[in-house]
Tab-separated table of N, CA, C and O in Angstrom:
chain	number	residue	atom	x	y	z
A	1	ALA	N	-15.821	2.442	6.099
A	1	ALA	CA	-15.786	2.626	7.586
A	1	ALA	C	-14.285	2.220	8.060
A	1	ALA	O	-14.154	2.678	9.356
A	2	ALA	N	-13.554	1.393	7.433
A	2	ALA	CA	-12.347	1.048	7.824
A	2	ALA	C	-11.208	2.159	8.026
A	2	ALA	O	-10.461	2.146	8.889
A	3	LEU	N	-11.404	3.111	6.999
A	3	LEU	CA	-10.460	4.286	7.083
A	3	LEU	C	-10.418	5.127	8.403
A	3	LEU	O	-9.469	5.252	8.984
A	4	PRO	N	-11.521	5.512	8.901
A	4	PRO	CA	-11.564	6.141	10.344
A	4	PRO	C	-10.831	5.153	11.463
A	4	PRO	O	-10.171	5.623	12.328
A	5	GLU	N	-11.011	3.905	11.439
A	5	GLU	CA	-10.395	2.954	12.222
A	5	GLU	C	-9.024	3.078	12.023
A	5	GLU	O	-8.189	3.101	12.984
A	6	TYR	N	-8.303	2.911	10.907
A	6	TYR	CA	-7.022	2.928	10.481
A	6	TYR	C	-6.332	4.202	11.007
A	6	TYR	O	-5.366	4.350	11.416
A	7	LEU	N	-7.132	5.320	10.806
A	7	LEU	CA	-6.509	6.734	11.119
A	7	LEU	C	-6.481	6.789	12.856
A	7	LEU	O	-5.578	7.423	13.282
A	8	SER	N	-7.460	6.161	13.397
A	8	SER	CA	-7.455	6.204	14.874
A	8	SER	C	-6.400	5.462	15.357
A	8	SER	O	-5.700	5.769	16.301
A	9	LEU	N	-6.063	4.242	14.686
A	9	LEU	CA	-4.915	3.477	15.147
A	9	LEU	C	-3.499	4.213	14.823
A	9	LEU	O	-2.547	4.134	15.681
A	10	LEU	N	-3.540	4.958	13.780
A	10	LEU	CA	-2.492	5.745	13.388
A	10	LEU	C	-2.166	6.777	14.448
A	10	LEU	O	-1.062	6.987	14.921
A	11	ALA	N	-3.075	7.469	14.688
A	11	ALA	CA	-3.204	8.384	15.661
A	11	ALA	C	-2.555	8.011	16.966
A	11	ALA	O	-1.661	8.652	17.742
A	12	GLU	N	-3.035	6.857	17.399
A	12	GLU	CA	-2.518	6.097	18.803
A	12	GLU	C	-1.153	5.996	18.580
A	12	GLU	O	-0.330	6.204	19.425
A	13	ASP	N	-0.643	5.410	17.421
A	13	ASP	CA	0.811	4.952	17.405
A	13	ASP	C	1.588	6.313	17.370
A	13	ASP	O	2.581	6.329	17.890
A	14	LEU	N	1.299	7.439	16.724
A	14	LEU	CA	1.840	8.707	16.729
A	14	LEU	C	2.076	9.197	18.006
A	14	LEU	O	3.044	9.633	18.424
A	15	ALA	N	0.966	8.957	18.719
A	15	ALA	CA	0.744	9.694	20.050
A	15	ALA	C	1.961	8.918	21.095
A	15	ALA	O	2.424	9.558	21.987
A	16	THR	N	2.154	7.678	20.881
A	16	THR	CA	3.184	7.216	21.733
A	16	THR	C	4.555	6.736	21.205
A	16	THR	O	5.325	6.157	21.813
A	17	THR	N	4.780	7.473	20.078
A	17	THR	CA	6.013	7.318	19.347
A	17	THR	C	6.645	8.600	19.351
A	17	THR	O	6.231	9.720	19.219
A	18	ALA	N	8.246	8.479	19.778
A	18	ALA	CA	9.090	9.672	19.767
A	18	ALA	C	9.072	10.327	18.398
A	18	ALA	O	9.107	9.686	17.541
A	19	PRO	N	8.946	11.699	18.454
A	19	PRO	CA	9.114	12.360	17.220
A	19	PRO	C	10.221	11.943	16.518
A	19	PRO	O	11.365	11.799	16.956
A	20	GLY	N	10.176	11.685	15.115
A	20	GLY	CA	11.168	11.361	14.225
A	20	GLY	C	11.556	10.008	14.332
A	20	GLY	O	12.572	9.554	13.486
A	21	ALA	N	10.853	9.148	15.134
A	21	ALA	CA	11.158	7.733	15.275
A	21	ALA	C	10.738	7.038	14.069
A	21	ALA	O	9.512	7.420	13.424
A	22	PRO	N	11.372	6.000	13.621
A	22	PRO	CA	10.927	5.281	12.418
A	22	PRO	C	9.318	4.800	12.714
A	22	PRO	O	9.096	4.202	13.833
A	23	LEU	N	8.667	4.699	11.687
A	23	LEU	CA	7.213	4.184	11.783
A	23	LEU	C	6.880	3.502	10.462
A	23	LEU	O	6.985	4.033	9.320
A	24	LEU	N	6.580	2.242	10.514
A	24	LEU	CA	6.211	1.506	9.110
A	24	LEU	C	4.654	1.308	9.224
A	24	LEU	O	4.131	0.858	10.119
A	25	ILE	N	4.246	1.680	8.120
A	25	ILE	CA	2.624	1.569	7.832
A	25	ILE	C	2.693	0.617	6.762
A	25	ILE	O	2.827	1.030	5.504
A	26	ASP	N	1.988	-0.534	6.939
A	26	ASP	CA	1.948	-1.464	5.906
A	26	ASP	C	0.325	-1.684	5.450
A	26	ASP	O	-0.431	-2.213	6.108
A	27	GLY	N	0.107	-0.949	4.312
A	27	GLY	CA	-1.379	-1.240	4.001
A	27	GLY	C	-2.324	-0.477	4.841
A	27	GLY	O	-1.906	0.193	5.588
A	28	GLY	N	-3.538	-0.616	4.503
A	28	GLY	CA	-4.703	0.002	5.273
A	28	GLY	C	-4.787	1.315	4.898
A	28	GLY	O	-5.834	1.838	4.398
A	29	ILE	N	-3.760	2.106	4.894
A	29	ILE	CA	-4.093	3.737	4.734
A	29	ILE	C	-3.888	3.877	3.334
A	29	ILE	O	-2.657	3.644	2.795
A	30	CYS	N	-4.856	4.173	2.624
A	30	CYS	CA	-4.617	4.204	1.078
A	30	CYS	C	-4.675	5.770	0.622
A	30	CYS	O	-5.071	6.089	-0.343
A	31	ASN	N	-4.422	6.710	1.506
A	31	ASN	CA	-4.465	8.015	1.203
A	31	ASN	C	-3.215	8.816	1.696
A	31	ASN	O	-3.278	9.467	2.838
A	32	PRO	N	-2.060	8.627	0.872
A	32	PRO	CA	-1.041	9.101	1.386
A	32	PRO	C	-0.795	10.862	1.576
A	32	PRO	O	-0.180	11.244	2.521
A	33	ALA	N	-1.628	11.414	0.813
A	33	ALA	CA	-1.906	12.868	0.903
A	33	ALA	C	-2.314	13.119	2.412
A	33	ALA	O	-1.828	14.186	2.969
A	34	LEU	N	-3.203	12.325	3.008
A	34	LEU	CA	-3.618	12.483	4.442
A	34	LEU	C	-2.555	12.290	5.302
A	34	LEU	O	-2.318	13.088	6.255
A	35	ILE	N	-1.703	11.242	5.172
A	35	ILE	CA	-0.476	11.082	6.068
A	35	ILE	C	0.510	12.237	5.895
A	35	ILE	O	1.153	12.697	6.986
A	36	ALA	N	0.529	12.707	4.769
A	36	ALA	CA	1.593	13.956	4.480
A	36	ALA	C	1.131	15.141	5.250
A	36	ALA	O	1.834	16.167	5.407
A	37	GLN	N	-0.212	15.310	5.754
A	37	GLN	CA	-0.679	16.409	6.420
A	37	GLN	C	-0.121	16.077	7.992
A	37	GLN	O	-0.201	17.294	8.679
A	38	VAL	N	0.154	14.894	8.441
A	38	VAL	CA	0.508	14.717	9.758
A	38	VAL	C	2.093	14.515	9.867
A	38	VAL	O	2.803	14.983	10.824
A	39	LEU	N	2.707	13.889	8.833
A	39	LEU	CA	4.170	13.708	8.839
A	39	LEU	C	4.767	14.489	7.680
A	39	LEU	O	4.199	14.512	6.578
A	40	PRO	N	5.809	14.844	7.828
A	40	PRO	CA	6.753	15.528	6.820
A	40	PRO	C	6.830	14.547	5.608
A	40	PRO	O	7.384	13.271	5.952
A	41	PRO	N	6.529	14.847	4.415
A	41	PRO	CA	6.686	13.912	3.210
A	41	PRO	C	8.020	13.353	3.115
A	41	PRO	O	8.276	12.147	2.757
A	42	ARG	N	9.048	13.958	3.521
A	42	ARG	CA	10.506	13.548	3.648
A	42	ARG	C	10.563	12.418	4.481
A	42	ARG	O	11.616	11.518	4.449
A	43	GLN	N	9.700	11.926	5.440
A	43	GLN	CA	9.837	10.857	6.341
A	43	GLN	C	8.855	9.762	5.934
A	43	GLN	O	8.699	8.913	6.621
A	44	ILE	N	8.369	9.918	4.662
A	44	ILE	CA	7.435	8.901	4.133
A	44	ILE	C	8.081	8.339	2.837
A	44	ILE	O	8.480	9.081	2.028
A	45	VAL	N	8.017	7.045	2.665
A	45	VAL	CA	8.294	6.215	1.435
A	45	VAL	C	7.141	5.431	1.242
A	45	VAL	O	6.907	4.539	2.108
A	46	CYS	N	6.724	5.300	-0.160
A	46	CYS	CA	5.684	4.309	-0.562
A	46	CYS	C	6.357	3.282	-1.295
A	46	CYS	O	7.136	3.667	-2.177
A	47	VAL	N	6.181	2.006	-1.169
A	47	VAL	CA	6.845	0.946	-1.772
A	47	VAL	C	5.877	0.487	-2.820
A	47	VAL	O	4.720	-0.109	-2.470
A	48	ALA	N	6.164	0.438	-4.022
A	48	ALA	CA	5.335	0.032	-5.122
A	48	ALA	C	5.906	-1.143	-5.771
A	48	ALA	O	6.874	-1.458	-5.781
A	49	ARG	N	4.842	-1.912	-6.132
A	49	ARG	CA	5.345	-3.181	-6.999
A	49	ARG	C	4.747	-3.237	-8.388
A	49	ARG	O	3.801	-3.772	-8.786
A	50	PRO	N	5.433	-2.498	-9.104
A	50	PRO	CA	4.869	-2.072	-10.808
A	50	PRO	C	4.799	-3.375	-11.565
A	50	PRO	O	3.925	-3.379	-12.449
A	51	GLY	N	5.473	-4.418	-11.287
A	51	GLY	CA	5.454	-5.549	-12.107
A	51	GLY	C	4.366	-6.338	-12.135
A	51	GLY	O	4.021	-7.277	-12.866
A	52	LEU	N	3.389	-6.240	-11.018
A	52	LEU	CA	2.391	-7.096	-10.830
A	52	LEU	C	1.003	-6.353	-10.993
A	52	LEU	O	0.805	-5.319	-10.727
A	53	THR	N	0.043	-7.261	-11.702
A	53	THR	CA	-1.264	-6.711	-11.806
A	53	THR	C	-2.049	-6.779	-10.558
A	53	THR	O	-1.605	-7.840	-9.634
A	54	SER	N	-3.106	-6.404	-10.196
A	54	SER	CA	-3.914	-6.700	-9.089
A	54	SER	C	-4.299	-8.025	-9.052
A	54	SER	O	-4.251	-8.567	-7.892
A	55	ALA	N	-4.617	-8.621	-10.103
A	55	ALA	CA	-5.031	-10.036	-10.083
A	55	ALA	C	-3.886	-10.967	-9.589
A	55	ALA	O	-4.186	-11.967	-8.850
A	56	GLU	N	-2.639	-10.654	-10.129
A	56	GLU	CA	-1.499	-11.535	-9.566
A	56	GLU	C	-1.418	-11.356	-8.072
A	56	GLU	O	-0.915	-12.219	-7.368
A	57	ILE	N	-1.284	-10.218	-7.711
A	57	ILE	CA	-1.174	-9.747	-6.335
A	57	ILE	C	-2.174	-10.535	-5.336
A	57	ILE	O	-1.678	-10.971	-4.366
A	58	TRP	N	-3.368	-10.503	-5.926
A	58	TRP	CA	-4.521	-11.194	-5.120
A	58	TRP	C	-4.237	-12.750	-5.089
A	58	TRP	O	-4.967	-13.373	-4.557
A	59	HIS	N	-3.471	-13.337	-5.873
A	59	HIS	CA	-3.193	-14.659	-6.039
A	59	HIS	C	-1.786	-15.094	-5.589
A	59	HIS	O	-1.619	-16.399	-5.342
A	60	GLU	N	-1.109	-14.233	-4.958
A	60	GLU	CA	0.373	-14.824	-4.550
A	60	GLU	C	0.418	-15.363	-3.211
A	60	GLU	O	1.373	-16.032	-3.029
A	61	THR	N	-0.623	-15.449	-2.260
A	61	THR	CA	-0.626	-16.107	-1.114
A	61	THR	C	-1.929	-16.851	-0.817
A	61	THR	O	-2.901	-16.347	-1.395
A	62	ALA	N	-1.772	-17.691	0.148
A	62	ALA	CA	-3.079	-18.485	0.324
A	62	ALA	C	-4.162	-17.410	0.963
A	62	ALA	O	-5.416	-17.452	0.825
A	63	GLU	N	-3.561	-16.510	1.786
A	63	GLU	CA	-4.395	-15.737	2.638
A	63	GLU	C	-5.172	-14.701	1.583
A	63	GLU	O	-6.286	-14.508	1.700
A	64	ARG	N	-4.426	-14.184	0.573
A	64	ARG	CA	-5.062	-13.555	-0.318
A	64	ARG	C	-5.949	-14.305	-1.344
A	64	ARG	O	-6.912	-13.565	-1.686
A	65	ARG	N	-5.600	-15.417	-1.668
A	65	ARG	CA	-6.327	-16.230	-2.596
A	65	ARG	C	-7.812	-16.490	-1.907
A	65	ARG	O	-8.669	-16.691	-2.605
A	66	SER	N	-7.755	-16.488	-0.600
A	66	SER	CA	-9.010	-16.869	0.119
A	66	SER	C	-9.954	-15.775	-0.118
A	66	SER	O	-11.272	-15.797	-0.208
A	67	MET	N	-9.451	-14.318	-0.477
A	67	MET	CA	-10.229	-13.396	-0.955
A	67	MET	C	-11.082	-13.547	-2.041
A	67	MET	O	-12.216	-13.510	-2.218
A	68	LYS	N	-10.354	-14.166	-3.148
A	68	LYS	CA	-10.994	-14.452	-4.361
A	68	LYS	C	-12.087	-15.564	-3.993
A	68	LYS	O	-13.197	-15.521	-4.822
A	69	ASP	N	-11.782	-16.435	-3.238
A	69	ASP	CA	-12.729	-17.651	-3.015
A	69	ASP	C	-13.957	-17.048	-2.460
A	69	ASP	O	-15.116	-17.641	-2.791
A	70	ALA	N	-13.949	-16.040	-1.554
A	70	ALA	CA	-15.114	-15.475	-0.970
A	70	ALA	C	-16.063	-14.922	-2.035
A	70	ALA	O	-17.337	-14.874	-1.762
A	71	PHE	N	-15.410	-14.532	-3.138
A	71	PHE	CA	-16.351	-14.030	-4.224
A	71	PHE	C	-17.375	-15.166	-4.761
A	71	PHE	O	-18.294	-14.575	-5.415
A	72	ALA	N	-16.965	-16.365	-4.623
A	72	ALA	CA	-17.970	-17.362	-5.062
A	72	ALA	C	-19.218	-17.360	-4.579
A	72	ALA	O	-20.198	-17.931	-5.034
A	73	GLU	N	-19.264	-16.863	-3.493
A	73	GLU	CA	-20.540	-16.843	-2.703
A	73	GLU	C	-21.560	-15.622	-3.160
A	73	GLU	O	-22.689	-15.610	-2.788
A	74	LEU	N	-20.965	-14.780	-4.048
A	74	LEU	CA	-21.687	-13.533	-4.469
A	74	LEU	C	-22.467	-14.010	-5.904
A	74	LEU	O	-21.960	-14.852	-6.492
A	75	PRO	N	-23.604	-13.379	-6.200
A	75	PRO	CA	-24.129	-13.456	-7.344
A	75	PRO	C	-23.133	-12.863	-8.392
A	75	PRO	O	-22.541	-11.983	-8.200
A	76	GLN	N	-23.108	-13.458	-9.571
A	76	GLN	CA	-22.141	-13.151	-10.712
A	76	GLN	C	-20.739	-12.898	-10.146
A	76	GLN	O	-20.135	-11.890	-10.290
A	77	PRO	N	-20.220	-14.047	-9.516
A	77	PRO	CA	-18.824	-13.839	-8.950
A	77	PRO	C	-17.797	-13.266	-9.810
A	77	PRO	O	-16.930	-12.662	-9.428
A	78	ASP	N	-17.868	-13.934	-11.071
A	78	ASP	CA	-16.613	-13.380	-12.095
A	78	ASP	C	-16.850	-11.842	-12.179
A	78	ASP	O	-15.840	-11.185	-12.364
A	79	GLU	N	-18.007	-11.393	-12.535
A	79	GLU	CA	-18.224	-9.994	-12.668
A	79	GLU	C	-17.815	-9.164	-11.492
A	79	GLU	O	-17.290	-8.057	-11.488
A	80	MET	N	-18.303	-9.638	-10.175
A	80	MET	CA	-17.875	-8.900	-8.809
A	80	MET	C	-16.375	-8.925	-8.820
A	80	MET	O	-15.945	-7.872	-8.307
A	81	TRP	N	-15.841	-10.083	-9.185
A	81	TRP	CA	-14.228	-10.073	-8.865
A	81	TRP	C	-13.623	-9.052	-10.047
A	81	TRP	O	-12.562	-8.403	-9.627
A	82	ARG	N	-14.038	-9.143	-11.060
A	82	ARG	CA	-13.651	-8.038	-12.109
A	82	ARG	C	-13.658	-6.627	-11.662
A	82	ARG	O	-12.887	-5.804	-11.750
A	83	ARG	N	-14.987	-6.341	-10.981
A	83	ARG	CA	-15.264	-4.951	-10.411
A	83	ARG	C	-14.177	-4.662	-9.254
A	83	ARG	O	-13.701	-3.736	-9.308
A	84	PHE	N	-14.018	-5.719	-8.425
A	84	PHE	CA	-13.032	-5.452	-7.429
A	84	PHE	C	-11.620	-5.242	-7.905
A	84	PHE	O	-11.026	-4.377	-7.304
A	85	LEU	N	-11.091	-5.944	-9.019
A	85	LEU	CA	-10.039	-5.685	-9.512
A	85	LEU	C	-9.649	-4.259	-10.152
A	85	LEU	O	-8.635	-3.717	-10.033
A	86	ALA	N	-10.709	-3.888	-10.750
A	86	ALA	CA	-10.834	-2.601	-11.172
A	86	ALA	C	-10.652	-1.436	-10.282
A	86	ALA	O	-9.874	-0.440	-10.238
A	87	PHE	N	-11.284	-1.894	-9.101
A	87	PHE	CA	-11.451	-0.818	-7.922
A	87	PHE	C	-9.939	-0.722	-7.421
A	87	PHE	O	-9.481	0.290	-6.941
A	88	ASP	N	-9.493	-1.994	-7.064
A	88	ASP	CA	-8.308	-2.154	-6.554
A	88	ASP	C	-7.078	-1.484	-7.365
A	88	ASP	O	-6.331	-0.806	-6.771
A	89	GLU	N	-7.156	-1.433	-8.585
A	89	GLU	CA	-6.258	-0.781	-9.525
A	89	GLU	C	-6.382	0.808	-9.488
A	89	GLU	O	-5.479	1.479	-9.314
A	90	GLN	N	-7.722	1.106	-9.274
A	90	GLN	CA	-7.891	2.624	-8.946
A	90	GLN	C	-7.322	3.063	-7.807
A	90	GLN	O	-6.811	4.216	-7.761
A	91	ILE	N	-7.397	2.350	-6.619
A	91	ILE	CA	-6.705	2.565	-5.393
A	91	ILE	C	-5.357	2.678	-5.529
A	91	ILE	O	-4.820	3.577	-5.059
A	92	THR	N	-4.746	1.784	-6.166
A	92	THR	CA	-3.194	1.942	-6.435
A	92	THR	C	-2.895	3.220	-7.243
A	92	THR	O	-1.940	3.816	-6.856
A	93	GLN	N	-3.640	3.397	-8.298
A	93	GLN	CA	-3.179	4.880	-9.112
A	93	GLN	C	-3.372	5.979	-8.246
A	93	GLN	O	-2.792	6.996	-8.443
A	94	THR	N	-4.536	6.167	-7.281
A	94	THR	CA	-4.801	7.083	-6.326
A	94	THR	C	-3.598	7.268	-5.466
A	94	THR	O	-3.000	8.390	-5.316
A	95	ILE	N	-3.251	6.024	-4.842
A	95	ILE	CA	-2.027	6.246	-4.019
A	95	ILE	C	-0.799	6.690	-4.629
A	95	ILE	O	-0.090	7.626	-3.962
A	96	LEU	N	-0.397	6.283	-5.846
A	96	LEU	CA	0.662	6.721	-6.561
A	96	LEU	C	0.440	8.335	-6.995
A	96	LEU	O	1.508	9.189	-6.731
A	97	ARG	N	-0.740	8.730	-7.481
A	97	ARG	CA	-0.844	10.110	-7.735
A	97	ARG	C	-0.728	10.963	-6.576
A	97	ARG	O	-0.118	12.054	-6.540
A	98	GLU	N	-1.235	10.532	-5.392
A	98	GLU	CA	-1.196	11.326	-4.121
A	98	GLU	C	0.309	11.336	-3.593
A	98	GLU	O	0.690	12.319	-3.151
A	99	CYS	N	1.102	10.350	-3.875
A	99	CYS	CA	2.603	10.408	-3.615
A	99	CYS	C	3.228	11.469	-4.418
A	99	CYS	O	3.828	12.338	-3.901
A	100	ARG	N	3.009	11.464	-5.709
A	100	ARG	CA	3.540	12.343	-6.542
A	100	ARG	C	3.096	13.966	-6.099
A	100	ARG	O	4.017	14.738	-6.085
A	101	GLU	N	1.877	14.110	-6.053
A	101	GLU	CA	1.389	15.449	-5.633
A	101	GLU	C	1.816	15.898	-4.121
A	101	GLU	O	2.063	16.927	-3.992
A	102	SER	N	2.050	14.910	-3.323
A	102	SER	CA	2.542	15.388	-2.001
A	102	SER	C	4.229	15.295	-1.851
A	102	SER	O	4.534	15.443	-0.699
A	103	GLN	N	4.827	15.008	-2.953
A	103	GLN	CA	6.326	14.814	-2.849
A	103	GLN	C	6.656	13.742	-1.974
A	103	GLN	O	7.798	13.914	-1.210
A	104	ILE	N	6.034	12.672	-1.930
A	104	ILE	CA	6.315	11.545	-1.107
A	104	ILE	C	7.143	10.476	-2.159
A	104	ILE	O	6.868	10.306	-3.217
A	105	THR	N	8.394	10.056	-1.673
A	105	THR	CA	9.092	9.122	-2.328
A	105	THR	C	8.588	7.817	-2.688
A	105	THR	O	7.935	7.224	-1.713
A	106	VAL	N	8.400	7.309	-3.849
A	106	VAL	CA	7.871	5.985	-4.208
A	106	VAL	C	9.197	5.205	-4.588
A	106	VAL	O	9.971	5.518	-5.622
A	107	ILE	N	9.366	3.908	-3.948
A	107	ILE	CA	10.305	3.163	-4.267
A	107	ILE	C	9.680	2.110	-5.017
A	107	ILE	O	8.758	1.411	-4.376
A	108	ALA	N	10.069	1.646	-6.182
A	108	ALA	CA	9.503	0.689	-7.032
A	108	ALA	C	10.310	-0.641	-6.683
A	108	ALA	O	11.482	-0.712	-7.088
A	109	ARG	N	9.640	-1.729	-6.198
A	109	ARG	CA	10.514	-2.952	-5.878
A	109	ARG	C	10.088	-3.955	-7.087
A	109	ARG	O	9.045	-4.300	-7.079
A	110	GLU	N	11.024	-4.302	-7.818
A	110	GLU	CA	10.960	-5.389	-8.723
A	110	GLU	C	10.920	-6.808	-8.056
A	110	GLU	O	11.432	-6.830	-7.025
A	111	GLU	N	10.454	-7.585	-8.623
A	111	GLU	CA	10.124	-9.117	-8.129
A	111	GLU	C	11.453	-9.733	-7.867
A	111	GLU	O	11.532	-10.530	-7.017
A	112	THR	N	12.485	-9.312	-8.648
A	112	THR	CA	13.940	-9.975	-8.518
A	112	THR	C	14.587	-9.423	-7.503
A	112	THR	O	15.752	-9.882	-7.033
A	113	GLU	N	14.237	-8.221	-7.020
A	113	GLU	CA	14.921	-7.320	-6.037
A	113	GLU	C	15.001	-8.021	-4.484
A	113	GLU	O	13.693	-8.389	-4.058
A	114	SER	N	16.001	-8.219	-3.909
A	114	SER	CA	15.927	-8.827	-2.479
A	114	SER	C	15.154	-7.704	-1.629
A	114	SER	O	15.310	-6.668	-1.873
A	115	VAL	N	14.594	-8.364	-0.459
A	115	VAL	CA	14.128	-7.571	0.585
A	115	VAL	C	15.227	-6.582	1.148
A	115	VAL	O	15.055	-5.369	1.354
A	116	ALA	N	16.614	-7.046	1.310
A	116	ALA	CA	17.606	-6.338	1.853
A	116	ALA	C	17.825	-5.107	1.040
A	116	ALA	O	18.294	-3.980	1.476
A	117	ALA	N	17.996	-5.282	-0.410
A	117	ALA	CA	18.270	-4.171	-1.294
A	117	ALA	C	17.176	-3.188	-1.195
A	117	ALA	O	17.394	-2.046	-1.439
A	118	THR	N	15.884	-3.705	-1.045
A	118	THR	CA	14.805	-2.637	-1.003
A	118	THR	C	14.728	-1.812	0.300
A	118	THR	O	14.613	-0.723	0.329
A	119	VAL	N	15.077	-2.708	1.348
A	119	VAL	CA	15.331	-2.014	2.658
A	119	VAL	C	16.417	-0.899	2.768
A	119	VAL	O	16.281	0.327	3.218
A	120	HIS	N	17.475	-1.278	1.964
A	120	HIS	CA	18.596	-0.294	1.969
A	120	HIS	C	18.172	0.904	1.095
A	120	HIS	O	18.466	2.181	1.485
A	121	ARG	N	17.441	0.736	-0.161
A	121	ARG	CA	16.968	1.967	-0.819
A	121	ARG	C	16.117	2.812	-0.207
A	121	ARG	O	16.016	3.966	-0.059
A	122	ILE	N	15.236	2.101	0.775
A	122	ILE	CA	14.310	3.070	1.774
A	122	ILE	C	15.055	3.657	2.598
A	122	ILE	O	14.736	4.767	2.841
A	123	ALA	N	16.006	3.005	3.214
A	123	ALA	CA	16.929	3.769	4.181
A	123	ALA	C	17.508	5.065	3.573
A	123	ALA	O	17.535	6.063	4.239
A	124	LEU	N	18.114	4.902	2.445
A	124	LEU	CA	18.843	5.857	1.813
A	124	LEU	C	17.783	7.144	1.353
A	124	LEU	O	18.015	8.155	1.772
A	125	ALA	N	16.470	6.731	0.920
A	125	ALA	CA	15.491	7.560	0.684
A	125	ALA	C	15.047	8.448	2.061
A	125	ALA	O	14.739	9.648	1.988
A	126	LEU	N	15.121	7.725	3.119
A	126	LEU	CA	14.838	8.317	4.457
A	126	LEU	C	16.017	9.093	5.016
A	126	LEU	O	15.885	9.730	6.194
A	127	GLY	N	17.202	9.070	4.581
A	127	GLY	CA	18.297	9.653	5.154
A	127	GLY	C	18.879	8.785	6.363
A	127	GLY	O	19.454	9.447	7.307
A	128	LEU	N	18.775	7.559	6.230
A	128	LEU	CA	19.100	6.555	7.449
A	128	LEU	C	20.459	5.883	6.992
A	128	LEU	O	20.551	4.778	7.400
A	129	ARG	N	21.253	6.491	6.342
A	129	ARG	CA	22.587	5.708	5.760
A	129	ARG	C	23.227	5.150	6.933
A	129	ARG	O	23.686	3.917	6.526
A	130	GLY	N	23.369	5.533	7.939
A	130	GLY	CA	24.320	4.811	8.956
A	130	GLY	C	23.641	3.657	9.733
A	130	GLY	O	24.331	3.044	10.561
A	131	SER	N	22.317	3.651	9.636
A	131	SER	CA	21.619	2.683	10.387
A	131	SER	C	21.320	1.356	9.640
A	131	SER	O	20.652	0.504	10.241
A	132	VAL	N	21.688	1.267	8.377
A	132	VAL	CA	21.367	-0.037	7.656
A	132	VAL	C	22.716	-0.650	7.384
A	132	VAL	O	23.646	-0.209	7.076
């Protein structure tokens, strides 16, 4: 049910954004091929974090750890958490596959890379050399 809401919010943002203006989409939309039907793939960059497993990502902040804590309320919490992590990994693999198939640039950000260095690589990928 969330995907239609995300797409509606994206459509609202696109309707009020000047063509060609930068737009940052952080999570939520897990179908890059769908975005590539609305925006040219050359204007899209996916940032991946290949060094971390789903379990590590869901433990890196208090907000994300609270997600795991919610599983304690479920029957068979360990099994439900295992299933969630497997599903989360499948989502990640789907995102990366759709990026490849849609010719969307994927920038792999290593944990030791600074945010500034990642932003610089994204800007280069988007052809924004003079603005960074």
